[in-house]
CSV table of C-alpha atoms in Angstrom, one decimal:
chain,number,residue,atom,x,y,z
A,1459,MET,CA,141.5,104.0,283.9
A,1460,THR,CA,143.2,106.9,283.8
A,1461,VAL,CA,141.5,108.6,286.1
A,1462,ARG,CA,141.1,107.8,289.8
A,1463,VAL,CA,139.7,109.0,292.4
A,1464,GLU,CA,142.4,108.0,295.9
A,1465,GLY,CA,140.5,110.0,298.8
A,1466,ARG,CA,140.2,114.0,298.3
A,1467,THR,CA,142.7,113.4,295.3
A,1468,ILE,CA,142.2,113.1,291.2
A,1469,VAL,CA,144.8,111.1,290.0
A,1470,LEU,CA,145.1,111.1,286.0
A,1471,GLU,CA,148.1,109.3,285.0
A,1472,GLY,CA,149.6,107.9,282.0
A,1473,ARG,CA,147.3,109.0,278.9
A,1474,CYS,CA,144.1,110.7,278.6
A,1475,PRO,CA,142.1,110.1,276.0
A,1476,ALA,CA,139.1,112.2,275.3
A,1477,GLY,CA,136.7,110.1,277.0
A,1478,ASP,CA,138.8,110.8,280.4
A,1479,ALA,CA,137.3,114.7,280.5
A,1480,GLU,CA,133.5,113.8,281.6
A,1481,ASP,CA,135.1,111.2,284.5
A,1482,LEU,CA,137.3,113.8,285.2
A,1483,LEU,CA,134.3,116.3,285.3
A,1484,GLY,CA,132.4,113.9,286.9
A,1485,ALA,CA,135.4,113.0,289.4
A,1486,LEU,CA,135.5,116.9,290.0
A,1487,GLY,CA,131.5,117.4,290.8
A,1488,ASP,CA,131.4,114.4,293.2
A,1489,HIS,CA,134.5,116.2,294.8
A,1490,PRO,CA,134.2,120.1,294.8
A,1491,GLN,CA,137.0,120.3,297.7
A,1492,GLY,CA,139.5,117.3,295.4
A,1493,ARG,CA,142.9,118.0,294.1
A,1494,VAL,CA,143.5,116.8,290.8
A,1495,ASP,CA,147.2,115.0,290.8
A,1496,ILE,CA,149.3,115.0,287.7
A,1497,GLY,CA,152.7,113.7,288.6
A,1498,GLY,CA,151.6,110.1,286.1
A,1499,VAL,CA,150.5,112.0,283.1
A,1500,VAL,CA,151.8,110.8,279.8
A,1501,LYS,CA,149.8,112.2,276.9
A,1502,LEU,CA,147.0,114.4,278.1
A,1503,HIS,CA,143.7,115.2,275.2
A,1504,MET,CA,143.1,118.8,275.3
A,1505,ALA,CA,139.3,118.0,276.2
A,1506,VAL,CA,140.7,116.8,279.4
A,1507,LEU,CA,142.7,120.1,279.6
A,1508,GLN,CA,139.9,122.3,279.2
A,1509,VAL,CA,138.5,120.6,282.0
A,1510,LEU,CA,141.3,121.7,283.8
A,1511,LEU,CA,141.2,124.9,283.1
A,1512,ALA,CA,137.3,125.7,283.0
A,1513,LEU,CA,137.0,124.2,286.7
A,1514,ARG,CA,140.8,125.3,287.6
A,1515,PRO,CA,141.1,122.5,290.4
A,1516,PRO,CA,144.2,122.6,293.1
A,1517,VAL,CA,146.9,120.6,290.8
A,1518,THR,CA,149.2,118.4,292.7
A,1519,GLY,CA,152.1,116.3,291.8
A,1520,ARG,CA,155.0,117.0,289.3
A,1521,PRO,CA,154.0,117.3,286.1
A,1522,PRO,CA,156.0,115.4,283.3
A,1523,VAL,CA,159.2,116.9,281.7
A,1524,GLY,CA,158.1,118.2,277.7
A,1525,PRO,CA,155.9,120.9,276.1
A,1526,LEU,CA,153.1,119.5,279.4
A,1527,SER,CA,155.6,120.9,282.0
A,1528,GLN,CA,156.4,123.9,280.3
A,1529,ASP,CA,153.4,125.5,278.5
A,1530,ILE,CA,150.1,124.2,280.0
A,1531,PHE,CA,150.6,123.0,283.4
A,1532,ARG,CA,151.9,125.6,285.0
A,1533,SER,CA,149.5,128.6,284.4
A,1534,LEU,CA,147.9,125.5,286.6
A,1535,ILE,CA,150.4,124.7,289.3
A,1536,SER,CA,151.4,128.5,289.5
A,1537,GLY,CA,147.1,129.5,290.1
A,1538,SER,CA,146.8,126.7,292.4
A,1539,ASP,CA,146.5,127.2,296.4
A,1540,SER,CA,148.2,123.5,296.5
A,1541,ASP,CA,151.7,122.8,297.8
A,1542,ALA,CA,152.8,121.7,295.1
A,1543,GLU,CA,156.5,122.0,294.0
A,1544,CYS,CA,156.2,124.9,291.2
A,1545,PHE,CA,159.8,124.4,288.7
């Protein structure tokens, strides 16, 4: 499973397919004050990204290298109240 909850953190890791959008939405509903750790993401389906963009939870973890870190996650991290390292 690429979406799991560890305490108050929702961890995304590996390849996150479209089906993970529903899992992420459910986890954020169950943990509305939770943070999302994107440090282990390798690939991300747009459906999962849409959940992140719509709900804008605090995002932690160092994003992966490549286009995901440069374009998509930058607005999530810089707009979050988290202590994530921004590059």
